[in-house]
Structure formats: structure tokens, C-alpha cells
Coordinates of C-alpha atoms in Angstrom, one line a residue:
X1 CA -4.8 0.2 -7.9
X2 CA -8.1 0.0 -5.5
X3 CA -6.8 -0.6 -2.1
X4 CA -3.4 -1.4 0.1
X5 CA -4.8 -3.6 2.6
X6 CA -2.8 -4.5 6.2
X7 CA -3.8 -5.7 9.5
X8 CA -4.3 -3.4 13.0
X9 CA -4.5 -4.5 16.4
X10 CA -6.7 -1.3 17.5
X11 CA -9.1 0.2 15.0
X12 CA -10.8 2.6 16.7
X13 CA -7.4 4.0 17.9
X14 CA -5.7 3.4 14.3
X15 CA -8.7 5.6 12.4
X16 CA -7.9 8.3 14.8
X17 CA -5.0 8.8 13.9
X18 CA -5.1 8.7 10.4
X19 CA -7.8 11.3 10.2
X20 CA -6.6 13.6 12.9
X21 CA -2.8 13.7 11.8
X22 CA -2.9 12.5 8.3
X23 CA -6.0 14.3 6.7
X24 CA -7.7 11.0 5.5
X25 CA -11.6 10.7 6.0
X26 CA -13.3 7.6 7.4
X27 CA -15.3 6.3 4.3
X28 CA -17.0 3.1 5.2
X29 CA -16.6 0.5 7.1
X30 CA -17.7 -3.4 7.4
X31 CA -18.3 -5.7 9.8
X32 CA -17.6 -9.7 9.1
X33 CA -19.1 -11.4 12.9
X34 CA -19.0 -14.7 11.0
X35 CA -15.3 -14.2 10.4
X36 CA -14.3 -12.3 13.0
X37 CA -13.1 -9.2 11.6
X38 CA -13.8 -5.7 10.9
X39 CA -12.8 -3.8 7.9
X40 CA -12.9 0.7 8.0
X41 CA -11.5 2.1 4.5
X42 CA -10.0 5.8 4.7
X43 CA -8.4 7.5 2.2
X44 CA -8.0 11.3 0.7
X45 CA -11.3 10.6 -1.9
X46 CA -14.3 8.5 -2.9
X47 CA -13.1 4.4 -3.6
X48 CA -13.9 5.3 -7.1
X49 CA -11.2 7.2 -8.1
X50 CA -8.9 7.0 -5.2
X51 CA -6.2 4.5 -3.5
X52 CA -7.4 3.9 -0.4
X53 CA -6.2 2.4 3.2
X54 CA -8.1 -1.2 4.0
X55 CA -7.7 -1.7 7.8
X56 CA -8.3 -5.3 9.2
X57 CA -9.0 -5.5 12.5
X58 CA -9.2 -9.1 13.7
X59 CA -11.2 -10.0 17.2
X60 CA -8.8 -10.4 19.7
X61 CA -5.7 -9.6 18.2
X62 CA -3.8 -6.4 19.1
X63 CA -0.5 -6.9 17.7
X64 CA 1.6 -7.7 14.5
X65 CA 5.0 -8.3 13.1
X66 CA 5.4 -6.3 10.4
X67 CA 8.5 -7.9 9.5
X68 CA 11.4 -6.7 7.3
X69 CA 10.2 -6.5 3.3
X70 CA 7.8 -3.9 4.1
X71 CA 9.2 -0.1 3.8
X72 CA 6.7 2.3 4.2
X73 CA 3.9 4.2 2.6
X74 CA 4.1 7.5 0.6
X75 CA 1.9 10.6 1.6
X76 CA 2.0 13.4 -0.6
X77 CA 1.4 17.3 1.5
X78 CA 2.0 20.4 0.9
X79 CA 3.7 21.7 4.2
X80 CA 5.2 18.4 5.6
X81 CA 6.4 20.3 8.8
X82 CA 2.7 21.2 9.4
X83 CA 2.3 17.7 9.3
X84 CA 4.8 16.6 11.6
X85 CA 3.9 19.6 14.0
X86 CA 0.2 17.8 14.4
X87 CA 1.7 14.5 14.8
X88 CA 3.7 15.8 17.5
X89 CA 0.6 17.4 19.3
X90 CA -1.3 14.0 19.0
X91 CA 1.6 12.5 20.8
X92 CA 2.5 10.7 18.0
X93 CA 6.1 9.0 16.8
X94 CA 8.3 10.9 14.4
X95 CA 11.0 8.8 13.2
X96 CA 13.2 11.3 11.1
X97 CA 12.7 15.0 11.0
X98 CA 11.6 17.3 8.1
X99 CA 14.4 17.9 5.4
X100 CA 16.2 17.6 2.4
X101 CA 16.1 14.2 1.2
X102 CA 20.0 13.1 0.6
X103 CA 21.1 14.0 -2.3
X104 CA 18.2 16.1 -2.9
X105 CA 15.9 19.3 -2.5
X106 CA 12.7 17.6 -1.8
X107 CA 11.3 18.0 1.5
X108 CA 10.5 14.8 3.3
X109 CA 9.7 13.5 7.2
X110 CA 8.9 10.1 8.4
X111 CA 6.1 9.4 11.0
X112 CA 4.6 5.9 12.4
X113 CA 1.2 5.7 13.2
X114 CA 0.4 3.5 16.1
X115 CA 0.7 0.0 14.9
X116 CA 4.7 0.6 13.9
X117 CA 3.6 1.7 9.9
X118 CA 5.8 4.3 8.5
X119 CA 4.5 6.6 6.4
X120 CA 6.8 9.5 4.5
X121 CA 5.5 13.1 4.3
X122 CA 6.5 14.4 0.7
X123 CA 6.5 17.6 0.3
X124 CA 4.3 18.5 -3.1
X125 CA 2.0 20.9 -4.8
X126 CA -1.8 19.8 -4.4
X127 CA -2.1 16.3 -6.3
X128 CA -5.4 14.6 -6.8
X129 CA -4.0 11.7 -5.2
X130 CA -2.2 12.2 -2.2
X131 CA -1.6 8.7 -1.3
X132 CA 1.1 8.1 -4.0
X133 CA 3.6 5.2 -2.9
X134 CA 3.6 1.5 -1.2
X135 CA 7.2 0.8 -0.7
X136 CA 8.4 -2.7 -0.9
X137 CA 11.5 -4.3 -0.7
X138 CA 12.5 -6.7 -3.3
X139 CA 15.2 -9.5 -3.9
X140 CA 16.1 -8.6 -7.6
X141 CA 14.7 -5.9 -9.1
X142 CA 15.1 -6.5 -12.5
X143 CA 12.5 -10.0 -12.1
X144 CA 10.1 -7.6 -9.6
X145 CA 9.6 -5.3 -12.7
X146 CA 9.8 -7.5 -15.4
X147 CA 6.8 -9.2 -13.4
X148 CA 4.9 -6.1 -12.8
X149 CA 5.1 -5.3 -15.8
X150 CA 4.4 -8.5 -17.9
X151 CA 1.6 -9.8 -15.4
X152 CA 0.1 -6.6 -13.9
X153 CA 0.8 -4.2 -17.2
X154 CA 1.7 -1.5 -15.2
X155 CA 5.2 0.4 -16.4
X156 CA 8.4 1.2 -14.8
X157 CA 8.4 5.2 -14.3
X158 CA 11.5 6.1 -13.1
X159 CA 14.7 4.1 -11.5
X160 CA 17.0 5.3 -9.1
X161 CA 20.5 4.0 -8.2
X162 CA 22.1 5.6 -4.5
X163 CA 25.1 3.5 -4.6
X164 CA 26.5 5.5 -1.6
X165 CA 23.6 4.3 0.2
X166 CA 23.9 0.9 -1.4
X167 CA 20.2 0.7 -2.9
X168 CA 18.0 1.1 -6.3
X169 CA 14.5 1.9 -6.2
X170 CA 12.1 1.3 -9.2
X171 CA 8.5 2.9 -9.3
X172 CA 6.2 1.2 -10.8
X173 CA 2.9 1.7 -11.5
X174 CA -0.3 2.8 -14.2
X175 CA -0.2 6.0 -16.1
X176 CA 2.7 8.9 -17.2
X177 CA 3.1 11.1 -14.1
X178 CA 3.9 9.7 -11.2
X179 CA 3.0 12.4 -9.6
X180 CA -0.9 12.1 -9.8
X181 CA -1.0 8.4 -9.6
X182 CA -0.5 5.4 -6.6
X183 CA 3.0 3.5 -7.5
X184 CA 5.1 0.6 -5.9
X185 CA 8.2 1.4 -5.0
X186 CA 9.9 -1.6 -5.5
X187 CA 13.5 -1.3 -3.2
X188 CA 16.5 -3.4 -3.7
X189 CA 19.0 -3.6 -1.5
X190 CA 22.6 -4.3 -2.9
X191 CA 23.4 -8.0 -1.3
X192 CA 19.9 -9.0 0.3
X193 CA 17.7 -11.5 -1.7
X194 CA 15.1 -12.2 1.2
X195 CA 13.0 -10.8 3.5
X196 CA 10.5 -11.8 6.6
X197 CA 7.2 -10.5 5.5
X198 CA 5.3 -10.8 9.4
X199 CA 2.1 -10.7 9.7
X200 CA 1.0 -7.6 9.8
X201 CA 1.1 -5.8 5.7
X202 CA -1.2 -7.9 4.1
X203 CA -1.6 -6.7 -0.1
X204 CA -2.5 -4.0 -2.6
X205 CA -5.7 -4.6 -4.2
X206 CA -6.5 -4.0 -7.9
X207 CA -9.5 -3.7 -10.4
X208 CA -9.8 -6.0 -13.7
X209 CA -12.6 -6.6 -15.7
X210 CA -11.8 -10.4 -15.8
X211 CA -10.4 -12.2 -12.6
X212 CA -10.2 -15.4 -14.4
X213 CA -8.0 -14.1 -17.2
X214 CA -5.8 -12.4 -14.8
X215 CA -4.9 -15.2 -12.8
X216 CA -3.8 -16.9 -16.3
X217 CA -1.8 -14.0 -17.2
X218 CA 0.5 -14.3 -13.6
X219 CA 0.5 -17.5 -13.9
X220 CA 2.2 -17.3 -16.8
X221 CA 5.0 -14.7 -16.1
X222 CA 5.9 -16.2 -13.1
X223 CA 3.6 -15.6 -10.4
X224 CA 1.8 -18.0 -8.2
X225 CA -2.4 -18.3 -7.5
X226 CA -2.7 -18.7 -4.0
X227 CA -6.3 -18.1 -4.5
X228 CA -8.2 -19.5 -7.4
X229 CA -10.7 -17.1 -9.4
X230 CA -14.2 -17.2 -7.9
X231 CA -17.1 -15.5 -5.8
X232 CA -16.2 -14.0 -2.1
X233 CA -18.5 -15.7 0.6
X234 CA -21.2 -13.6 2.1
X235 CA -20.5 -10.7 -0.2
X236 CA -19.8 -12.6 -3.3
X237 CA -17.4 -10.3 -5.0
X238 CA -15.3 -12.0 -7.6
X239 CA -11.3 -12.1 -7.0
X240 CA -8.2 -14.0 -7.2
X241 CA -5.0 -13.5 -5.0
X242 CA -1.8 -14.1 -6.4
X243 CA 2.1 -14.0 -5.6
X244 CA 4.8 -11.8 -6.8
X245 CA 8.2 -13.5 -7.6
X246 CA 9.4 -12.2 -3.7
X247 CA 5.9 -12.8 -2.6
X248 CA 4.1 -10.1 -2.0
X249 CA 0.5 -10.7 -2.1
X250 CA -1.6 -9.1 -4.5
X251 CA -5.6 -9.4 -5.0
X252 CA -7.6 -8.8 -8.2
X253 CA -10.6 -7.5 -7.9
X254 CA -13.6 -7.7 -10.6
X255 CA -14.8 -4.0 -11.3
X256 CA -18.2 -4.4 -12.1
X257 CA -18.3 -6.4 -8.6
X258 CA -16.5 -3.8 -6.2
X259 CA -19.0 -1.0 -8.2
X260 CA -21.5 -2.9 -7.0
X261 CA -19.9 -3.4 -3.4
X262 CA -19.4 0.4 -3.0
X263 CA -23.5 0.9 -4.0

């Protein structure tokens, strides 16, 4: 997993915040005047070994639906009320305060930044990769990991069921500890088979060595091309886009191409 990539109506205003509250660092960012948009990448590393944030800020547009399928993102720290304290001096939005989760002894908070994005603080020992979870709601979650798993050969890593709270979450994702990896936490709510996706979360993206064998592979359990494998314009990096069976958009990414992109 490279990149979770969503859309922001102020960049300038968004990188602030994620560098002054959350700890990431600014690590490039890209200007596309023929398509009207700017891209800034942050994250808690280099692109080469970290999951990182892909901002999109399109001219002119300063707002978003972020609609309902889309939960929040996991941040892994080691004092989450330290956290929270410096989102409060920013002036920024905490949404639940820190504590147990139910049920539970792990600490957790949940902040927004300024767009509306939740984000929960989980409190951990030092990880080497602190941005560890995109959380997204799903209509049956049996078929969402089944596909994940079949078309994107990542494993399930641990499934919980909270039938007080009427939900079971699956993480999913590459690797044996969830703990030092990036997973999807794939949410199923008991009764809901649809969401509204807005406008605003846009996809994860992830490395292969073959975009064009890729696409074959979701095609064949179940998923849907909603871009064909081939060059980028203007940059010319090789990828595909595809559809989960709820869909969520993921993009494949060919590595030898982003390596080059990051040079």
C-alpha cells in the first residue's frame, strides 16, 4: 500500500494541520496547471517505505461531501492525550475524548482535521508505521474480504464482532503484525448494504510490478476496471483504477514507474 488519496478544499491550510497537530512531514508536492490541480504528499517517512497522505487540491473548489461509507483514518501515538492537547491549542475539532475503547483497555481519541476527516489517535509503542488504518464501511463483509483477498492478495488479520454495538470489523491488509503495517478496516454494519460515497475520499493506492495483469486478476474476482491499464499523461506513470464489490476505488500503481516518479 503506497498512498490513501482524498480531495481538500484548502491545501495550504490542510498541510498545516497535519504537520503541526499530527507529526507528519511535508514531503513533496506537485503541481498539474494543465489539469488544474495540486497534489502535497505527507506522511510519517520516505514514499519508499511508508503509507502516505495524497492531498488533491482542485482550483476553485473548497468544499466536499465526504459522504457516508468513509470512517476514518488510523494514527498510531504514543501519548494520544498529548495529541489531543495540541489539537486543542491549534483550535482544532475533537470529536470524542481520550479513553478506553468500549470494551477495551486501549487508549483511543478521535479528532477532524479541517476538511471534516476523522482521524483516531491509538495509543501504541513506537511503530515504524504510524499511519496504520483506512477505515471503510462495507455492505457484506464476507464478499469485501473474499475480494481483497482473491484480487489484491492481501490477508484478513483479525475480525471483530461488537454485537452490542451492532457491527463487525475485518482488517485487512499485507504482512503478519498488524501492528507495523497500513490495513483496511473493512466495517459492516448489521442491516446497511449501501452507502453514499461524496466526493471528497477519493482511493488507496498500491504498488505491482504488472498493472496489466492486475487489472485481469480483479476483473476476475469480481471487481470492475474503471480505468484501463496504461501510461498517465504528462508524467506517464503506468496504472489502472479499479472497483471493489461496494465500490471503493482503488489504483494500481507500476513500481518501477512510481521509483522513477519519486527520483
Amino acid at each position: 500500500m503506497l498512498h490513501v488519496v482524498y480531495r481538500v478544499g484548502d491545501l495550504d491550510k490542510t498541510i498545516k494541520f497535519y504537520t503541526e497537530c499530527l507529526g507528519m512531514k511535508l514531503l513533496r508536492r506537485r503541481d498539474i496547471p494543465e489539469e488544474k490541480y495540486t497534489n502535497a504528499f505527507l506522511g510519517y517517512g520516505p514514499e519508499e517505505d511508508n503509507f502516505v497522505v495524497e492531498l488533491t487540491y482542485n482550483y476553485g473548489v473548497d468544499k466536499y461531501d465526504i459522504g457516508t461509507g468513509f470512517g476514518h483514518f488510523g494514527i498510531a501515538v504514543e501519548d494520544v492525550q498529548r495529541v489531543v492537547d495540541i489539537v486543542k491549542a491549534k483550535h482544532g475539532k475533537v470529536t470524542r475524548e481520550p479513553g478506553p475503547v468500549k470494551g477495551g483497555k486501549t487508549i483511543i481519541a478521535f479528532v477532524e482535521d479541517p476538511d471534516g476527516y476523522k482521524f483516531e489517535l491509538i495509543q501504541r509503542p513506537r511503530t515504524p508505521e504510524p499511519f496504520c488504518q483506512v477505515m471503510l464501511r462495507v455492505g457484506d463483509l464476507d464478499r469485501a474480504v473474499q475480494f481483497y483477498e482473491k484480487a489484491f492478495g492481501m490477508k484478513e488479520l483479525r475480525r471483530i464482532d461488537i454485537p452490542e454495538q451492532k457491527y463487525t470489523l475485518a482488517m485487512v491488509g499485507y504482512g503478519d503484525d498488524e501492528m507495523k503495517t497500513t490495513v483496511l478496516e473493512l466495517t459492516y454494519n448489521y442491516g446497511v448494504t449501501e452507502y453514499t460515497k461524496g466526493n471528497g475520499y477519493g482511493q488507496i493506492a498500491l504498488g505491482t510490478d504488472d498493472v496489466y495483469k492486475t487489472a485481469e486478476a480483479v476483473k476476475t474476482f469480481g471487481g470492475k476496471i474503471v480505468r484501463e491499464p496504461g501510461p498517465l499523461p504528462i508524467i506517464n506513470t503506468k496504472i489502472t483504477a479499479v472497483l471493489d464489490p461496494d465500490g471503493w476505488k482503488s489504483v494500481f500503481v507500476d513500481n518501477i514507474d512510481f521509483a522513477k516518479e519519486l527520483e
